[in-house]
Coordinates of C-alpha atoms in Angstrom, one line a residue:
Chain A
M20 CA 81.7 -35.7 41.6
K21 CA 81.5 -31.9 41.4
D22 CA 78.7 -29.4 41.6
S23 CA 77.2 -28.8 38.2
D24 CA 76.7 -25.5 36.3
A25 CA 73.6 -26.8 34.5
A26 CA 70.7 -26.5 36.9
C27 CA 67.7 -28.6 36.2
Y28 CA 65.3 -25.8 37.2
V29 CA 66.9 -23.4 34.7
Q30 CA 66.4 -26.0 31.9
H31 CA 62.8 -26.2 32.9
G32 CA 62.3 -22.5 33.0
V33 CA 61.4 -22.4 36.7
S34 CA 62.3 -19.3 38.7
G35 CA 61.4 -18.1 42.1
Y36 CA 61.5 -15.2 44.5
G37 CA 61.0 -14.9 48.2
V38 CA 60.7 -12.0 50.6
A39 CA 60.5 -11.6 54.3
T40 CA 58.4 -8.6 55.4
K41 CA 56.9 -6.8 58.4
L42 CA 53.2 -6.1 58.4
S43 CA 51.7 -3.5 60.6
S44 CA 48.4 -1.9 61.2
R45 CA 47.1 1.0 63.3
E46 CA 44.1 -1.0 64.3
A47 CA 44.6 -4.6 65.6
I48 CA 43.7 -7.1 62.9
E49 CA 41.7 -10.2 63.6
S50 CA 42.6 -13.7 62.4
D51 CA 39.8 -13.8 59.7
K52 CA 40.9 -10.5 58.2
L53 CA 44.5 -11.4 58.1
G54 CA 43.7 -14.8 56.7
G55 CA 41.6 -13.2 54.0
F56 CA 44.4 -10.9 53.1
L57 CA 46.8 -13.9 52.8
K58 CA 44.4 -15.9 50.6
D59 CA 43.7 -12.9 48.4
L60 CA 47.4 -12.2 48.2
M61 CA 48.3 -15.8 47.0
V62 CA 45.7 -15.6 44.2
E63 CA 46.7 -12.1 43.3
I64 CA 50.3 -13.1 42.9
A65 CA 49.3 -16.1 40.8
E66 CA 47.1 -14.0 38.6
R67 CA 49.8 -11.4 38.1
C68 CA 52.4 -14.1 37.2
Q69 CA 50.0 -15.6 34.7
K70 CA 49.3 -12.3 33.1
A71 CA 53.0 -11.7 32.9
G72 CA 53.4 -14.8 30.9
A73 CA 53.9 -17.6 33.4
K74 CA 52.8 -20.9 31.9
Y75 CA 52.6 -22.7 35.2
I76 CA 52.3 -21.8 38.8
G77 CA 54.5 -24.1 40.8
H78 CA 53.7 -23.0 44.3
I79 CA 53.1 -19.7 45.9
K80 CA 53.3 -19.8 49.7
S81 CA 53.1 -17.5 52.6
H82 CA 53.6 -17.7 56.3
V83 CA 52.6 -15.1 58.9
Q84 CA 53.9 -15.2 62.4
T85 CA 52.5 -13.1 65.2
S86 CA 52.7 -13.2 69.0
E87 CA 49.2 -14.8 69.0
G88 CA 49.8 -17.6 66.5
S89 CA 50.6 -18.2 62.9
L90 CA 48.8 -18.5 59.5
R91 CA 49.9 -20.2 56.4
A92 CA 48.4 -19.8 52.9
D93 CA 49.3 -21.2 49.6
T94 CA 48.1 -21.7 46.0
I95 CA 49.1 -23.8 43.0
G96 CA 47.2 -21.4 40.6
A97 CA 44.6 -18.8 40.6
K98 CA 41.8 -21.2 39.4
H99 CA 42.6 -23.5 42.4
G100 CA 42.0 -20.7 44.9
A101 CA 44.1 -20.6 48.0
E102 CA 44.3 -22.8 51.1
L103 CA 44.6 -21.3 54.5
H104 CA 45.7 -23.0 57.7
G105 CA 46.3 -21.8 61.3
H106 CA 44.7 -19.3 63.6
I107 CA 45.6 -16.2 65.5
Q108 CA 44.1 -16.2 69.0
K109 CA 43.8 -12.4 69.5
P110 CA 43.9 -9.4 67.1
V111 CA 47.4 -8.1 66.5
K112 CA 49.0 -4.9 65.2
I113 CA 52.3 -6.4 63.9
A114 CA 53.3 -9.6 62.1
D115 CA 56.2 -11.1 60.3
M116 CA 55.2 -12.4 56.8
V117 CA 57.3 -14.5 54.4
I118 CA 56.2 -15.0 50.8
N119 CA 57.7 -17.5 48.3
S120 CA 56.7 -17.6 44.7
I121 CA 57.9 -20.3 42.4
V122 CA 56.6 -20.3 38.8
Q123 CA 57.5 -21.5 35.4
G124 CA 57.8 -19.5 32.2
I125 CA 58.8 -16.0 33.4
P126 CA 62.2 -14.7 34.6
Q127 CA 63.0 -14.0 38.2
D128 CA 62.7 -10.3 38.0
K129 CA 59.2 -10.6 36.7
V130 CA 58.3 -13.0 39.6
K131 CA 59.7 -10.4 41.9
D132 CA 57.7 -7.6 40.4
C133 CA 54.5 -9.6 40.5
T134 CA 55.1 -10.7 44.1
L135 CA 55.9 -7.2 45.4
S136 CA 53.3 -5.3 43.5
A137 CA 50.6 -7.6 44.6
A138 CA 51.8 -7.4 48.2
Y139 CA 51.9 -3.6 48.3
E140 CA 48.7 -3.0 46.5
L141 CA 46.7 -5.6 48.5
A142 CA 48.2 -4.4 51.8
K143 CA 47.0 -0.9 51.0
K144 CA 43.5 -2.3 50.3
Y145 CA 43.5 -4.0 53.7
N146 CA 44.9 -0.9 55.5
L147 CA 48.1 -2.7 56.3
Q148 CA 51.6 -1.3 56.1
I149 CA 54.2 -3.5 54.6
E150 CA 58.0 -3.2 54.9
E151 CA 60.5 -5.5 53.2
V152 CA 63.1 -7.0 55.6
E153 CA 65.0 -9.3 53.4
E154 CA 64.6 -10.9 50.0
H155 CA 65.9 -14.1 48.7
L156 CA 66.1 -15.8 45.3
Y157 CA 65.2 -19.3 44.4
F158 CA 68.1 -21.1 46.0
D159 CA 69.6 -18.5 48.3
E160 CA 70.8 -19.7 51.6
Y161 CA 68.0 -18.4 53.8
D162 CA 67.8 -19.1 57.5
Y163 CA 64.1 -19.0 58.4
L164 CA 64.8 -20.0 61.9
S165 CA 66.8 -16.9 62.7
K166 CA 64.2 -14.7 61.1
T167 CA 61.2 -16.0 63.0
D168 CA 60.8 -16.8 66.6
K169 CA 58.4 -19.6 66.9
L170 CA 56.4 -20.9 64.0
D171 CA 53.7 -23.5 64.1
M172 CA 54.8 -26.6 62.3
E173 CA 51.7 -28.6 62.9
A174 CA 49.5 -29.4 59.9
P175 CA 45.9 -29.5 61.0
V176 CA 44.7 -33.0 61.7
Chain B
M232 CA 71.3 -44.8 57.9
K233 CA 68.5 -45.3 55.5
I234 CA 67.9 -42.5 53.0
I235 CA 64.4 -41.8 51.8
Q236 CA 63.5 -39.1 49.4
I237 CA 60.0 -37.5 49.3
A238 CA 60.0 -36.1 45.8
G239 CA 57.4 -34.8 43.4
F240 CA 56.5 -31.7 41.4
L241 CA 56.1 -28.2 43.0
G242 CA 53.1 -27.8 45.2
C243 CA 52.2 -31.5 45.5
G244 CA 52.4 -31.5 49.3
K245 CA 55.9 -32.8 49.9
T246 CA 56.6 -30.6 52.9
T247 CA 53.3 -31.3 54.7
L248 CA 53.8 -35.0 54.2
L249 CA 57.4 -34.8 55.3
L250 CA 56.5 -33.1 58.5
R251 CA 53.8 -35.6 59.3
I252 CA 55.9 -38.7 58.7
A253 CA 58.9 -37.3 60.4
G254 CA 56.9 -36.7 63.6
I255 CA 55.4 -40.2 63.5
L256 CA 58.8 -41.8 62.9
S257 CA 60.5 -39.8 65.6
E258 CA 57.8 -39.9 68.3
D259 CA 55.9 -43.2 67.7
Y260 CA 58.7 -45.4 66.4
R261 CA 61.7 -43.8 68.3
Q262 CA 63.7 -43.4 65.1
R263 CA 66.5 -41.0 65.0
V264 CA 65.5 -38.8 62.1
A265 CA 67.4 -36.2 60.1
L266 CA 65.8 -34.0 57.4
V267 CA 67.5 -32.4 54.4
V268 CA 65.3 -29.9 52.7
N269 CA 66.4 -28.2 49.4
E270 CA 63.8 -25.6 48.7
I271 CA 63.5 -22.1 50.0
G272 CA 60.6 -21.7 52.3
S273 CA 59.9 -25.4 52.4
I274 CA 60.0 -25.5 56.2
P275 CA 58.8 -22.2 57.5
V276 CA 58.4 -23.8 60.8
D277 CA 60.1 -24.1 64.1
G278 CA 63.1 -26.2 63.3
A279 CA 64.2 -25.7 66.8
V280 CA 61.2 -27.6 68.1
M281 CA 61.9 -30.4 65.6
E282 CA 65.4 -30.6 66.8
E283 CA 64.2 -30.8 70.3
S284 CA 62.2 -33.8 69.3
G285 CA 65.5 -35.5 68.3
M286 CA 65.5 -34.6 64.7
K287 CA 68.3 -32.8 62.9
V288 CA 67.2 -30.3 60.2
K289 CA 69.5 -29.2 57.5
Q290 CA 68.3 -26.8 54.9
L291 CA 70.5 -26.7 51.8
G292 CA 70.6 -23.6 49.7
G293 CA 72.7 -22.4 46.7
G294 CA 71.2 -24.7 44.1
C295 CA 69.5 -28.0 43.4
I296 CA 70.8 -31.1 45.1
C297 CA 70.3 -33.3 42.0
C298 CA 72.6 -31.2 39.9
E299 CA 74.1 -27.8 40.9
I300 CA 75.0 -28.6 44.5
A301 CA 75.2 -32.4 44.2
Q302 CA 78.6 -32.3 45.8
S303 CA 77.3 -30.3 48.8
F304 CA 74.5 -32.7 49.2
A305 CA 76.8 -35.7 49.1
N306 CA 79.0 -34.0 51.8
T307 CA 75.9 -33.3 53.9
V308 CA 74.9 -37.0 53.7
T309 CA 78.4 -38.0 54.8
I310 CA 78.6 -35.6 57.7
L311 CA 75.1 -36.4 58.9
G312 CA 76.0 -40.1 58.7
L313 CA 79.2 -39.8 60.6
E314 CA 78.2 -37.2 63.2
F315 CA 74.5 -37.4 63.8
K316 CA 74.1 -41.1 62.9
P317 CA 70.4 -41.0 62.1
D318 CA 68.4 -44.2 61.5
L319 CA 66.6 -42.3 58.8
L320 CA 67.5 -39.4 56.6
L321 CA 64.5 -37.9 54.9
V322 CA 65.3 -35.8 51.9
E323 CA 62.9 -33.3 50.3
P324 CA 64.4 -32.3 46.9
T325 CA 63.1 -29.4 45.0
G326 CA 60.0 -29.9 43.0
V327 CA 61.9 -30.1 39.7
A328 CA 64.6 -32.5 40.9
I329 CA 65.1 -35.8 39.2
P330 CA 64.8 -38.6 41.8
R331 CA 67.3 -41.0 40.2
Q332 CA 69.9 -38.2 40.3
V333 CA 69.2 -37.6 44.0
K334 CA 69.5 -41.3 44.7
L335 CA 72.8 -41.5 42.9
V336 CA 74.2 -38.5 44.8
A337 CA 72.9 -40.0 48.1
K338 CA 74.8 -43.2 47.3
M339 CA 77.9 -41.3 46.6
G340 CA 77.6 -39.4 49.9
G341 CA 77.1 -42.7 51.7
R342 CA 80.4 -44.2 50.6
D343 CA 82.1 -43.3 53.8
T344 CA 79.3 -44.3 56.0
Q345 CA 76.8 -47.2 56.2
V346 CA 74.0 -46.1 53.9
V347 CA 71.0 -47.9 52.6
V348 CA 69.1 -46.0 49.9
G349 CA 65.4 -46.7 50.5
P350 CA 62.4 -46.3 48.2
A351 CA 62.0 -43.1 46.2
I352 CA 58.6 -41.8 47.2
V353 CA 57.2 -39.5 44.5
L354 CA 54.0 -37.5 45.1
F355 CA 51.4 -36.8 42.4
D356 CA 48.9 -34.0 43.0
S357 CA 45.4 -35.4 42.5
S358 CA 44.0 -31.9 42.4
R359 CA 45.6 -31.1 39.0
P360 CA 46.5 -34.2 37.0
E361 CA 45.9 -32.7 33.6
E362 CA 48.0 -29.6 34.4
L363 CA 50.8 -31.9 35.5
M364 CA 50.7 -34.3 32.6
D365 CA 49.5 -32.4 29.6
D366 CA 51.9 -29.4 29.5
E367 CA 54.7 -30.3 27.1
L368 CA 57.7 -29.2 29.1
M369 CA 56.4 -29.8 32.6
G370 CA 54.7 -33.1 31.5
I371 CA 58.1 -34.5 30.5
L372 CA 59.5 -33.6 33.9
V373 CA 56.6 -35.0 35.9
K374 CA 56.6 -38.3 33.9
S375 CA 60.4 -38.5 34.4
Q376 CA 59.9 -38.1 38.2
L377 CA 57.1 -40.8 38.2
R378 CA 59.3 -43.2 36.2
D379 CA 61.9 -43.0 39.0
A380 CA 59.4 -43.7 41.8
D381 CA 59.4 -46.9 43.8
I382 CA 56.2 -45.7 45.4
V383 CA 53.8 -43.1 43.9
V384 CA 51.8 -41.2 46.5
I385 CA 48.6 -39.8 45.2
S386 CA 48.4 -36.7 47.3
K387 CA 45.6 -34.4 48.4
V388 CA 43.0 -37.2 48.2
D389 CA 40.8 -35.2 50.6
M390 CA 40.2 -32.7 47.8
V391 CA 38.9 -35.1 45.1
D392 CA 36.5 -38.0 44.7
R393 CA 37.2 -41.7 44.2
A394 CA 36.8 -41.5 40.4
R395 CA 39.4 -38.7 40.2
I396 CA 41.9 -40.8 42.2
E397 CA 41.4 -43.7 39.8
E398 CA 41.8 -41.4 36.8
C399 CA 45.1 -40.2 38.3
K400 CA 46.3 -43.8 38.6
E401 CA 45.3 -44.6 35.1
M402 CA 47.1 -41.6 33.7
I403 CA 50.3 -42.6 35.6
I404 CA 50.1 -46.2 34.5
E405 CA 49.7 -45.1 30.9
A406 CA 52.6 -42.6 31.2
I407 CA 55.3 -44.8 32.6
P408 CA 56.5 -48.3 31.7
K409 CA 56.2 -50.0 35.1
T410 CA 53.1 -49.9 37.3
P411 CA 54.3 -48.5 40.6
R412 CA 52.9 -49.2 44.1
F413 CA 50.3 -46.5 44.9
I414 CA 49.5 -45.1 48.2
E415 CA 46.6 -42.6 48.5
V416 CA 47.4 -39.9 51.0
S417 CA 46.0 -36.8 52.6
A418 CA 48.5 -35.2 54.9
I419 CA 45.8 -32.9 56.1
N420 CA 43.3 -35.5 57.4
G421 CA 45.9 -38.3 57.8
T422 CA 44.6 -40.7 55.2
G423 CA 47.4 -43.1 54.1
V424 CA 50.1 -41.4 56.2
N425 CA 50.7 -44.6 58.3
E426 CA 50.9 -46.6 55.1
V427 CA 53.8 -44.4 54.0
V428 CA 55.5 -44.8 57.4
D429 CA 55.1 -48.6 57.1
A430 CA 56.6 -48.5 53.6
I431 CA 59.6 -46.5 54.9
L432 CA 60.1 -48.9 57.8
E433 CA 59.3 -51.9 55.6
R434 CA 56.6 -53.1 58.0
E435 CA 53.5 -54.9 57.0
P436 CA 50.7 -52.4 56.5
S437 CA 49.2 -51.6 59.9
G438 CA 45.7 -51.9 58.6

């Protein structure tokens, strides 16, 4: 057996993009506001991908880690809205944010454009500064554990 | 070592279910559990904490384990089997992977160690059945995944009503030649999670 050149996701037109970022704000941000930003961001990326020609939103996910807790948001398409989990105990000024966008029907560079343009524009709207730390493509080796200190793995019961 | 795959299309809730059942198997049933995850960002969680709970987490990058990096996946199965010696190896393939391919590669990887390939658990997202089934290209893939399922988990049942769940089952029964075993699950409120655990451990349903 050998590794194959013909990837199933390529045959199905699926591509993805991920980015690790730092979020910061002059004023400390509360959990509700940060959660609102994340939910809006998920839907915004989905809408942009669809406008760019994506036939299908596979999964767009984000994870924000702060010293006061973590938040996760995701969507499977703009019309489905976004789900948000987690909570931040106290307002924070900085956070680590990871976004992964996996869609079908547009190439990887378009997924990247949609993801980053949505992130920057929405961050501005929410008075947040955003800085890219590292990007990764669909199947890059990517070690989350070294990029984040302590993330909340618990799904709410 | 028994290998169980938690498969299904993108966004159907594989990771959330995987984390729930891995915790139950490890903590409540004292199983030695290893996880192999093949999608970027699938576990943006504290792997260190999971490893402290006795689990071994391996995230495979560089391609899909059902095709591109089949050899790397097979090697990982062998190494985990020989070195970590888990009771259970839970595999989360990417959302476009073909379960029978993953099964085949897992068997190959288990040649040098004692491996039992358990049921392929394939999730079906009850919140978007038409989207999954009706699209020409994606529909073929989703139906192919369902055909390979030993157990079909109807996921996200907390988001839909009873009629919708039954519609999903009817769509699946119509789409594939053999009626599978269904388990209705919400990894968010816990519905059906223990039934999946029982199926993995081949226990009688705990009620």
